[in-house]
């Protein structure tokens, strides 16, 4: 399965690390475009000085780890597509150009299921997407999540209980499933 990751799911670190971790484990093939990655880099500016530089380093590492993930849709493709927010058409174009099965995004309103279905695509929020992957490979997803949780704990110097960490990452269903 190929999944296009929207910028809004790449920006939060814990969420991104889990999504990329399960991709590294072979549970899906991630896709993005340079424009999506640029949106991520610009979004972190609000975190303060140096945040964009860190994001650009993380982007370079992602590109090196997944060289085939970056798709470049032709302008003619984007020109024939429509979404409620014209600023998101580039995301749909990248998904179509990359042969994605699904767009993983929090932005449901701007990616209507009917419009996506016309292009052979689905839309999932990251919690449902990861929960479905967990149902198919519970040990793999749990291992990735534990690695991310342990790293968050190491970096913060504070305990990072699983459910609250995943709730902050907007993954409450996955947190409940893993804790249960």
CSV table of C-alpha atoms in Angstrom, one decimal:
chain,number,residue,atom,x,y,z
A,1,UNK,CA,0.0,0.0,0.0
A,2,UNK,CA,1.2,3.5,-0.9
A,3,UNK,CA,0.2,6.4,1.4
A,4,UNK,CA,0.8,10.1,0.6
A,5,UNK,CA,1.6,11.9,3.9
A,6,UNK,CA,0.2,15.4,4.0
A,7,UNK,CA,2.4,18.1,5.7
A,8,UNK,CA,0.0,18.3,8.7
A,9,UNK,CA,1.0,14.7,9.6
A,10,UNK,CA,4.7,15.2,9.1
A,11,UNK,CA,5.0,18.3,11.3
A,12,UNK,CA,4.3,16.8,14.8
A,13,UNK,CA,7.5,14.9,15.7
A,14,UNK,CA,6.0,11.9,17.6
A,15,UNK,CA,3.4,11.3,14.9
A,16,UNK,CA,6.0,11.6,12.1
A,17,UNK,CA,8.4,9.2,13.8
A,18,UNK,CA,5.6,6.6,14.2
A,19,UNK,CA,4.5,7.0,10.6
A,20,UNK,CA,8.0,6.8,9.3
A,21,UNK,CA,8.9,3.9,11.7
A,22,UNK,CA,6.1,1.7,10.4
A,23,UNK,CA,7.1,2.6,6.8
A,24,UNK,CA,10.7,1.6,7.6
A,25,UNK,CA,9.2,-1.7,8.9
A,26,UNK,CA,7.7,-2.2,5.5
A,27,UNK,CA,4.0,-1.8,6.4
A,28,UNK,CA,3.4,0.8,3.7
A,29,UNK,CA,5.3,2.9,1.2
A,30,UNK,CA,5.3,6.6,2.1
A,31,UNK,CA,5.0,9.3,-0.5
A,32,UNK,CA,5.3,13.1,-0.5
A,33,UNK,CA,6.3,15.9,-2.8
A,34,UNK,CA,8.9,18.7,-2.4
A,35,UNK,CA,6.1,21.2,-1.9
A,36,UNK,CA,4.6,19.1,1.0
A,37,UNK,CA,8.1,18.9,2.6
A,38,UNK,CA,8.5,22.7,2.2
A,39,UNK,CA,5.1,23.3,3.9
A,40,UNK,CA,6.4,21.3,6.8
A,41,UNK,CA,9.7,23.3,7.0
A,42,UNK,CA,7.8,26.5,6.9
A,43,UNK,CA,5.3,25.4,9.6
A,44,UNK,CA,8.0,24.9,12.2
A,45,UNK,CA,9.1,28.5,12.1
A,46,UNK,CA,6.6,29.3,14.8
A,47,UNK,CA,8.6,27.0,17.2
A,48,UNK,CA,11.4,29.6,17.3
A,49,UNK,CA,14.9,30.1,16.2
A,50,UNK,CA,16.6,27.1,14.7
A,51,UNK,CA,13.4,25.1,14.2
A,52,UNK,CA,13.4,25.4,10.5
A,53,UNK,CA,17.0,24.4,10.2
A,54,UNK,CA,16.3,21.2,12.3
A,55,UNK,CA,13.3,20.5,10.1
A,56,UNK,CA,15.4,20.8,6.9
A,57,UNK,CA,17.9,18.4,8.4
A,58,UNK,CA,15.1,15.9,9.1
A,59,UNK,CA,13.7,16.4,5.6
A,60,UNK,CA,17.1,15.7,4.1
A,61,UNK,CA,17.4,12.5,6.2
A,62,UNK,CA,13.9,11.4,5.1
A,63,UNK,CA,14.8,12.0,1.4
A,64,UNK,CA,17.9,10.0,1.8
A,65,UNK,CA,16.1,7.1,3.6
A,66,UNK,CA,13.2,7.1,1.1
A,67,UNK,CA,14.6,8.3,-2.2
A,68,UNK,CA,11.6,7.0,-4.2
A,69,UNK,CA,9.0,8.6,-1.9
A,70,UNK,CA,9.3,12.1,-3.4
A,71,UNK,CA,6.9,12.5,-6.4
A,72,UNK,CA,6.8,15.4,-8.8
A,73,UNK,CA,3.4,15.7,-10.4
A,74,UNK,CA,3.2,17.4,-13.7
A,75,UNK,CA,1.4,20.8,-13.8
A,76,UNK,CA,-1.2,19.4,-16.3
A,77,UNK,CA,-2.3,16.9,-13.7
A,78,UNK,CA,-2.8,19.5,-11.1
A,79,UNK,CA,-4.7,21.7,-13.6
A,80,UNK,CA,-7.4,19.1,-14.1
A,81,UNK,CA,-7.9,18.4,-10.4
A,82,UNK,CA,-10.3,20.1,-8.0
A,83,UNK,CA,-10.6,20.4,-4.3
A,84,UNK,CA,-12.5,22.8,-2.0
A,85,UNK,CA,-9.2,24.5,-1.1
A,86,UNK,CA,-7.2,25.1,-4.3
A,87,UNK,CA,-4.1,25.3,-2.1
A,88,UNK,CA,-4.4,21.6,-1.5
A,89,UNK,CA,-4.6,20.5,-5.1
A,90,UNK,CA,-0.9,19.9,-5.1
A,91,UNK,CA,-1.4,17.2,-2.4
A,92,UNK,CA,-4.0,15.4,-4.5
A,93,UNK,CA,-1.8,15.7,-7.6
A,94,UNK,CA,1.2,14.2,-5.8
A,95,UNK,CA,-1.0,11.3,-4.6
A,96,UNK,CA,-2.3,10.6,-8.1
A,97,UNK,CA,1.2,10.9,-9.6
A,98,UNK,CA,2.7,8.6,-7.1
A,99,UNK,CA,0.0,6.0,-7.4
A,100,UNK,CA,-1.1,6.3,-3.8
A,101,UNK,CA,-3.9,4.3,-2.4
A,102,UNK,CA,-4.6,6.8,0.4
A,103,UNK,CA,-3.9,10.3,1.6
A,104,UNK,CA,-3.1,10.5,5.3
A,105,UNK,CA,-4.2,13.9,6.6
A,106,UNK,CA,-6.1,15.6,9.4
A,107,UNK,CA,-7.6,17.9,6.8
A,108,UNK,CA,-10.8,15.9,6.1
A,109,UNK,CA,-12.9,18.9,5.0
A,110,UNK,CA,-10.6,19.8,2.1
A,111,UNK,CA,-10.2,16.2,0.8
A,112,UNK,CA,-13.8,15.0,0.2
A,113,UNK,CA,-14.0,11.3,-0.1
A,114,UNK,CA,-16.1,11.5,-3.3
A,115,UNK,CA,-13.6,13.6,-5.1
A,116,UNK,CA,-10.7,11.3,-4.0
A,117,UNK,CA,-12.7,8.2,-5.0
A,118,UNK,CA,-12.9,9.6,-8.6
A,119,UNK,CA,-9.1,9.4,-8.6
A,120,UNK,CA,-9.0,5.9,-7.0
A,121,UNK,CA,-7.9,7.3,-3.6
A,122,UNK,CA,-9.0,7.0,0.0
A,123,UNK,CA,-8.5,9.4,2.9
A,124,UNK,CA,-7.5,8.4,6.4
A,125,UNK,CA,-6.7,10.4,9.5
A,126,UNK,CA,-3.4,9.1,11.0
A,127,UNK,CA,-5.0,7.5,14.0
A,128,UNK,CA,-7.3,5.3,11.8
A,129,UNK,CA,-4.5,4.6,9.4
A,130,UNK,CA,-2.1,3.5,12.1
A,131,UNK,CA,-4.8,1.5,13.9
A,132,UNK,CA,-5.5,-0.4,10.7
A,133,UNK,CA,-1.7,-1.1,10.3
A,134,UNK,CA,-1.7,-2.3,14.0
A,135,UNK,CA,-4.6,-4.6,13.4
A,136,UNK,CA,-2.6,-6.3,10.6
A,137,UNK,CA,0.8,-6.3,12.3
A,138,UNK,CA,0.3,-5.6,16.0
A,139,UNK,CA,3.8,-6.5,17.1
A,140,UNK,CA,5.5,-4.4,14.5
A,141,UNK,CA,3.4,-1.3,15.2
A,142,UNK,CA,3.7,-1.7,19.0
A,143,UNK,CA,7.5,-2.0,18.6
A,144,UNK,CA,7.8,1.2,16.6
A,145,UNK,CA,5.6,3.1,19.0
A,146,UNK,CA,7.6,1.9,22.0
A,147,UNK,CA,10.8,3.0,20.3
A,148,UNK,CA,9.4,6.4,19.7
A,149,UNK,CA,8.0,6.6,23.2
A,150,UNK,CA,11.4,5.7,24.7
A,151,UNK,CA,13.2,8.3,22.5
A,152,UNK,CA,10.7,10.9,23.6
A,153,UNK,CA,11.3,10.0,27.2
A,154,UNK,CA,15.1,10.1,26.7
A,155,UNK,CA,15.0,13.5,24.9
A,156,UNK,CA,12.6,15.1,27.4
A,157,UNK,CA,14.2,13.6,30.5
A,158,UNK,CA,10.7,12.9,31.8
A,159,UNK,CA,8.4,9.9,31.9
A,160,UNK,CA,6.3,9.6,28.8
A,161,UNK,CA,3.4,7.3,29.5
A,162,UNK,CA,2.1,5.7,26.3
A,163,UNK,CA,-1.6,6.8,26.3
A,164,UNK,CA,-1.0,10.5,27.1
A,165,UNK,CA,1.9,10.7,24.6
A,166,UNK,CA,-0.3,9.2,21.8
A,167,UNK,CA,-3.2,11.4,22.8
A,168,UNK,CA,-1.0,14.5,22.4
A,169,UNK,CA,0.1,13.1,19.0
A,170,UNK,CA,-3.6,12.9,18.1
A,171,UNK,CA,-3.5,9.1,18.1
A,172,UNK,CA,-6.1,8.3,20.9
A,173,UNK,CA,-7.5,5.1,19.3
A,174,UNK,CA,-4.0,3.7,18.7
A,175,UNK,CA,-3.1,4.6,22.3
A,176,UNK,CA,-6.2,2.8,23.6
A,177,UNK,CA,-5.5,-0.3,21.5
A,178,UNK,CA,-1.9,-0.5,22.6
A,179,UNK,CA,-2.6,0.0,26.3
A,180,UNK,CA,-5.5,-2.5,26.3
